[in-house]
Coordinates of C-alpha atoms and ligand atoms in Angstrom, one line a residue:
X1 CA 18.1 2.0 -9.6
X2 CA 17.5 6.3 -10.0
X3 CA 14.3 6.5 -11.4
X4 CA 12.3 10.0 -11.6
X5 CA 8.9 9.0 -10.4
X6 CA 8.6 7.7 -6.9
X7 CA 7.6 4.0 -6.2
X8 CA 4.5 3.4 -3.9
X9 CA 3.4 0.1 -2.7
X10 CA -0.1 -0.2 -1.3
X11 CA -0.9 -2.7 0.8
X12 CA -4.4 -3.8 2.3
X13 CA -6.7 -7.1 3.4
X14 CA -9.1 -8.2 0.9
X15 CA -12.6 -6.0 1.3
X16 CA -10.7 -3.2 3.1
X17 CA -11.6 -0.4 0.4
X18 CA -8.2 -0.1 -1.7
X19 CA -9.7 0.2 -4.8
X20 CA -12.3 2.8 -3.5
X21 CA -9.9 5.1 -2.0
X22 CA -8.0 4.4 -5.4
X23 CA -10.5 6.0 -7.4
X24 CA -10.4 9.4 -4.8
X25 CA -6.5 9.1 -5.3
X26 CA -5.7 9.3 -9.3
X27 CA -7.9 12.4 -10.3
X28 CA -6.8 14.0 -7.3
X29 CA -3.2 13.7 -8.0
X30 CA -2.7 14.0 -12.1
X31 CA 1.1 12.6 -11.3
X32 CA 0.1 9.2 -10.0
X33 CA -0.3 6.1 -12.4
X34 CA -1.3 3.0 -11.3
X35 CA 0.0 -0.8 -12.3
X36 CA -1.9 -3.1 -14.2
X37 CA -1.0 -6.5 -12.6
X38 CA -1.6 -9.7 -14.9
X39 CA -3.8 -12.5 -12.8
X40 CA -5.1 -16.0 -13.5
X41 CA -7.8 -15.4 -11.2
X42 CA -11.0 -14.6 -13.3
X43 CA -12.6 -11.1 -14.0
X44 CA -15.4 -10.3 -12.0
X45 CA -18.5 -8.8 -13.3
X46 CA -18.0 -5.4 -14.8
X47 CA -14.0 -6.0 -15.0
X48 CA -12.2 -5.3 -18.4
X49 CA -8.7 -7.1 -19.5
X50 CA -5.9 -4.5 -19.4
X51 CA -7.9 -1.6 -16.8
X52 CA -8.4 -4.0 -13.7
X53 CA -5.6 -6.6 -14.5
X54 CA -4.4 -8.5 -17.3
X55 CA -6.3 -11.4 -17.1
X56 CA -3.9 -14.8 -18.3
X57 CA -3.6 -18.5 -18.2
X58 CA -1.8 -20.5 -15.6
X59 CA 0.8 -21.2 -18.6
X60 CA 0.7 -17.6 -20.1
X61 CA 1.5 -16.0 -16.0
X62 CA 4.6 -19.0 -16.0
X63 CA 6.1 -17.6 -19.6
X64 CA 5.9 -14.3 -18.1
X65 CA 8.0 -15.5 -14.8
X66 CA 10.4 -17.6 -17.2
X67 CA 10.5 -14.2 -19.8
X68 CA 11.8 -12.2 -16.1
X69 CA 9.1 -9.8 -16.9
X70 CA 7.9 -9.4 -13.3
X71 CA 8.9 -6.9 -10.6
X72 CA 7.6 -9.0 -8.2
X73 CA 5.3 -12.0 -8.2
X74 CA 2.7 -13.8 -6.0
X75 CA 0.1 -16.7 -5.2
X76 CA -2.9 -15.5 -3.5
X77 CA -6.0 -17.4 -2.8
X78 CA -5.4 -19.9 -5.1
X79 CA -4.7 -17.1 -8.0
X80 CA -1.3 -15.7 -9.2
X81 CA -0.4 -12.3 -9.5
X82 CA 2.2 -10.0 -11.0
X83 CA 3.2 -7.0 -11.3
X84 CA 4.4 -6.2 -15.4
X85 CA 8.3 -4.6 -14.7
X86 CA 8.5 -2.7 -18.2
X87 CA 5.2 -0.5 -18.0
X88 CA 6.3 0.6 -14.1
X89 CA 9.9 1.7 -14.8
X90 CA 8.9 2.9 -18.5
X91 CA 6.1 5.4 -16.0
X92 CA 8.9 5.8 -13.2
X93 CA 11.6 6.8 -16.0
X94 CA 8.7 9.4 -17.3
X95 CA 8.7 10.9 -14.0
X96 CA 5.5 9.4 -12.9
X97 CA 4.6 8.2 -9.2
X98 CA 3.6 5.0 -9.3
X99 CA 1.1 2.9 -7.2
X100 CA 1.6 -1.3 -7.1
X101 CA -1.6 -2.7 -6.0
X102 CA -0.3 -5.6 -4.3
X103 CA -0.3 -8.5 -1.0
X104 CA 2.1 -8.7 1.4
X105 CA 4.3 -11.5 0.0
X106 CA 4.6 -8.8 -3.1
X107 CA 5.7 -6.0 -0.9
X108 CA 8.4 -7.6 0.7
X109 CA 9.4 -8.3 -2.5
X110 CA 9.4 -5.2 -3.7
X111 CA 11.2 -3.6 -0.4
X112 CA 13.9 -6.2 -1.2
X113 CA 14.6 -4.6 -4.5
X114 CA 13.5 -0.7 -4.0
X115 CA 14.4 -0.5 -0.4
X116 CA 13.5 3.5 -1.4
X117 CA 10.1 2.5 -2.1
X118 CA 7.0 4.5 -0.1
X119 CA 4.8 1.7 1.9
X120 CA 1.4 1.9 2.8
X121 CA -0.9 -0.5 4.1
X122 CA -4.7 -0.2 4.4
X123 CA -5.9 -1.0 7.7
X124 CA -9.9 -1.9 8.4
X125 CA -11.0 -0.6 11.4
X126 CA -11.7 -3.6 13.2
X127 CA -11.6 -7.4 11.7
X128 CA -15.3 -7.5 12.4
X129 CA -15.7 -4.6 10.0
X130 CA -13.3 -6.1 7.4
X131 CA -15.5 -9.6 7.6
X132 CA -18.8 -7.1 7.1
X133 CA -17.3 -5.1 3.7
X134 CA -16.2 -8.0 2.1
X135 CA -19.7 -9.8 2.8
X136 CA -21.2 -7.0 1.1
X137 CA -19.2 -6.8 -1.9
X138 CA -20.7 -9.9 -2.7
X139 CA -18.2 -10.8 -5.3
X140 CA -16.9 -14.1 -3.7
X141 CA -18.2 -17.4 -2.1
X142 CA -18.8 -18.2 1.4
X143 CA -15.8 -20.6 0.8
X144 CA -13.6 -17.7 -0.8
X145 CA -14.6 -15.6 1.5
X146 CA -13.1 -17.5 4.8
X147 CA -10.0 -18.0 2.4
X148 CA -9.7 -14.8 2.2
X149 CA -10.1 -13.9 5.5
X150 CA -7.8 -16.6 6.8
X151 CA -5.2 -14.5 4.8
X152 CA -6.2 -11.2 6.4
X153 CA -5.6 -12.2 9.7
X154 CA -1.9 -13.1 9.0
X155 CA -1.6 -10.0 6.8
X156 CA -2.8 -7.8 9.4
X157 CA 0.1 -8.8 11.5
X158 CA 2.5 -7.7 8.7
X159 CA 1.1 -3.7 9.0
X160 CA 4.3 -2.4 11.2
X161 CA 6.9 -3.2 8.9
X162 CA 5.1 -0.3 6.1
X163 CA 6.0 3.4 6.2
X164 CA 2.8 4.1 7.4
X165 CA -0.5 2.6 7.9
X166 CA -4.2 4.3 7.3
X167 CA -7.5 3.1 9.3
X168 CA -10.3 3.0 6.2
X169 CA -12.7 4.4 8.3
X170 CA -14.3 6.6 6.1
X171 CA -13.2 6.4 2.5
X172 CA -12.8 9.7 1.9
X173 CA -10.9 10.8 4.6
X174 CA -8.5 7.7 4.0
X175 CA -7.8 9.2 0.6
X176 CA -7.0 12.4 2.4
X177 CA -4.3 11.0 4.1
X178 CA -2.5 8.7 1.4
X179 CA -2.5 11.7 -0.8
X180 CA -1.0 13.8 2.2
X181 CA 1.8 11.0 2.8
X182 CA 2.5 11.3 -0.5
X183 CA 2.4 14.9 -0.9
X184 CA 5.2 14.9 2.5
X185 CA 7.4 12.3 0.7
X186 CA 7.5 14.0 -2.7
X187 CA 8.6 17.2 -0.1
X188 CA 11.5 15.3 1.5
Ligands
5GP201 P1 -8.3 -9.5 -5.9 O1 -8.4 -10.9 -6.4 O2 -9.2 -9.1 -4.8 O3 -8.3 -8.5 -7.1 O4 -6.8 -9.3 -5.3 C1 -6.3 -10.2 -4.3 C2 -5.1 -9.6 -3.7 O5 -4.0 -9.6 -4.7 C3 -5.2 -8.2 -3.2 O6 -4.6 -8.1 -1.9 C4 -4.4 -7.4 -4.3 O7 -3.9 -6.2 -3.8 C5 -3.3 -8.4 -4.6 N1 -2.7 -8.2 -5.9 C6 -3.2 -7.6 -7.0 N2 -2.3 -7.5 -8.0 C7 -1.1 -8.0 -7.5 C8 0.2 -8.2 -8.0 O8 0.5 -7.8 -9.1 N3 1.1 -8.7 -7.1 C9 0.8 -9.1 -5.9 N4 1.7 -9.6 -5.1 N5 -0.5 -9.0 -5.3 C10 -1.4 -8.4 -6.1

């Protein structure tokens, strides 16, 4: 596959801050897009269909896998989710660098079939810290939120087999340093 656009996966533990340091990340880099991934989990408050995710059925997310219209595909906390394959390599082909939001069963997915890809995962900066942030988001149940940190613990022991891996210490800085990884690829 010779696409234009470089492929980033980016990787991180529930709570860790992906989706803040996303928000540094897009306007600071007008050639990045991001992938909307279709779930069956449900929206959380303030989420829309098609900005956050795609938001399916359990039967609609099985056509998709049957139609072959994922790059890669995963269960996660009792939800599955997708990436969509046209919308990435229709950006990629545009010359577009594009970001997949994903888990760790998704990236080595995705390694499989772009072996080229760039790999980042988001690191907390301690587990203690990771259990805090996701406590304060408040968007989950006690119950959800052990799941989810059950899952954590195994996906931390995934971090060396990424490109590189950034401590979310401070969210800004963070950003700083994906953009800078990505800057140094682009450069190779
Ligand atoms: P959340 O429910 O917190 O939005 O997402 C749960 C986990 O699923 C996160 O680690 C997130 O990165 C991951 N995720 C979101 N979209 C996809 C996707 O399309 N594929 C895979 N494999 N994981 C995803």
């Amino acid at each position: 596959m010779k696409n234009k656009g470089m492929l980033i996966v980016y990787t991180g533990c529930s709570g860790v801050g992906k989706g803040t340091i996303m928000k540094e990340l897009l306007p600071r880099n007008p050639n990045l897009r991001l992938s909307v991934s279709a779930t069956t989990r449900a929206p959380r408050a303030g989420e829309v269909d098609g900005r956050e995710y795609y938001f399916v059925t359990p039967e609609r997310f099985d056509e998709m896998i049957a139609e072959g219209a994922f790059l890669e595909y995963a269960k996660y906390a009792g939800g599955s989710y997708g990436t969509p394959k046209e919308p990435v390599f229709r950006m990629l082909d545009e010359g577009y660098d594009v970001i997949l939001e994903i888990e760790v069963k998704g990236f080595l997915q995705v390694k499989q079939a772009c072996p080229d890809c760039l790999t980042i995962f988001i690191a907390p900066p301690s587990f203690e810290e990771l259990e805090a942030r996701l406590r304060k988001r408040g968007t989950e149940t006690e119950e959800k939120i052990a799941e989810r940190l059950k899952i954590a613990e195994k996906e931390l022991k995934s971090q060396d087999q990424f490109d590189h891996v950034v401590v979310n210490d401070i969210a800004q800085r963070a950003a700083d340093e994906v953009l800078s990884i990505i800057a140094a690829e682009k450069n190779k």
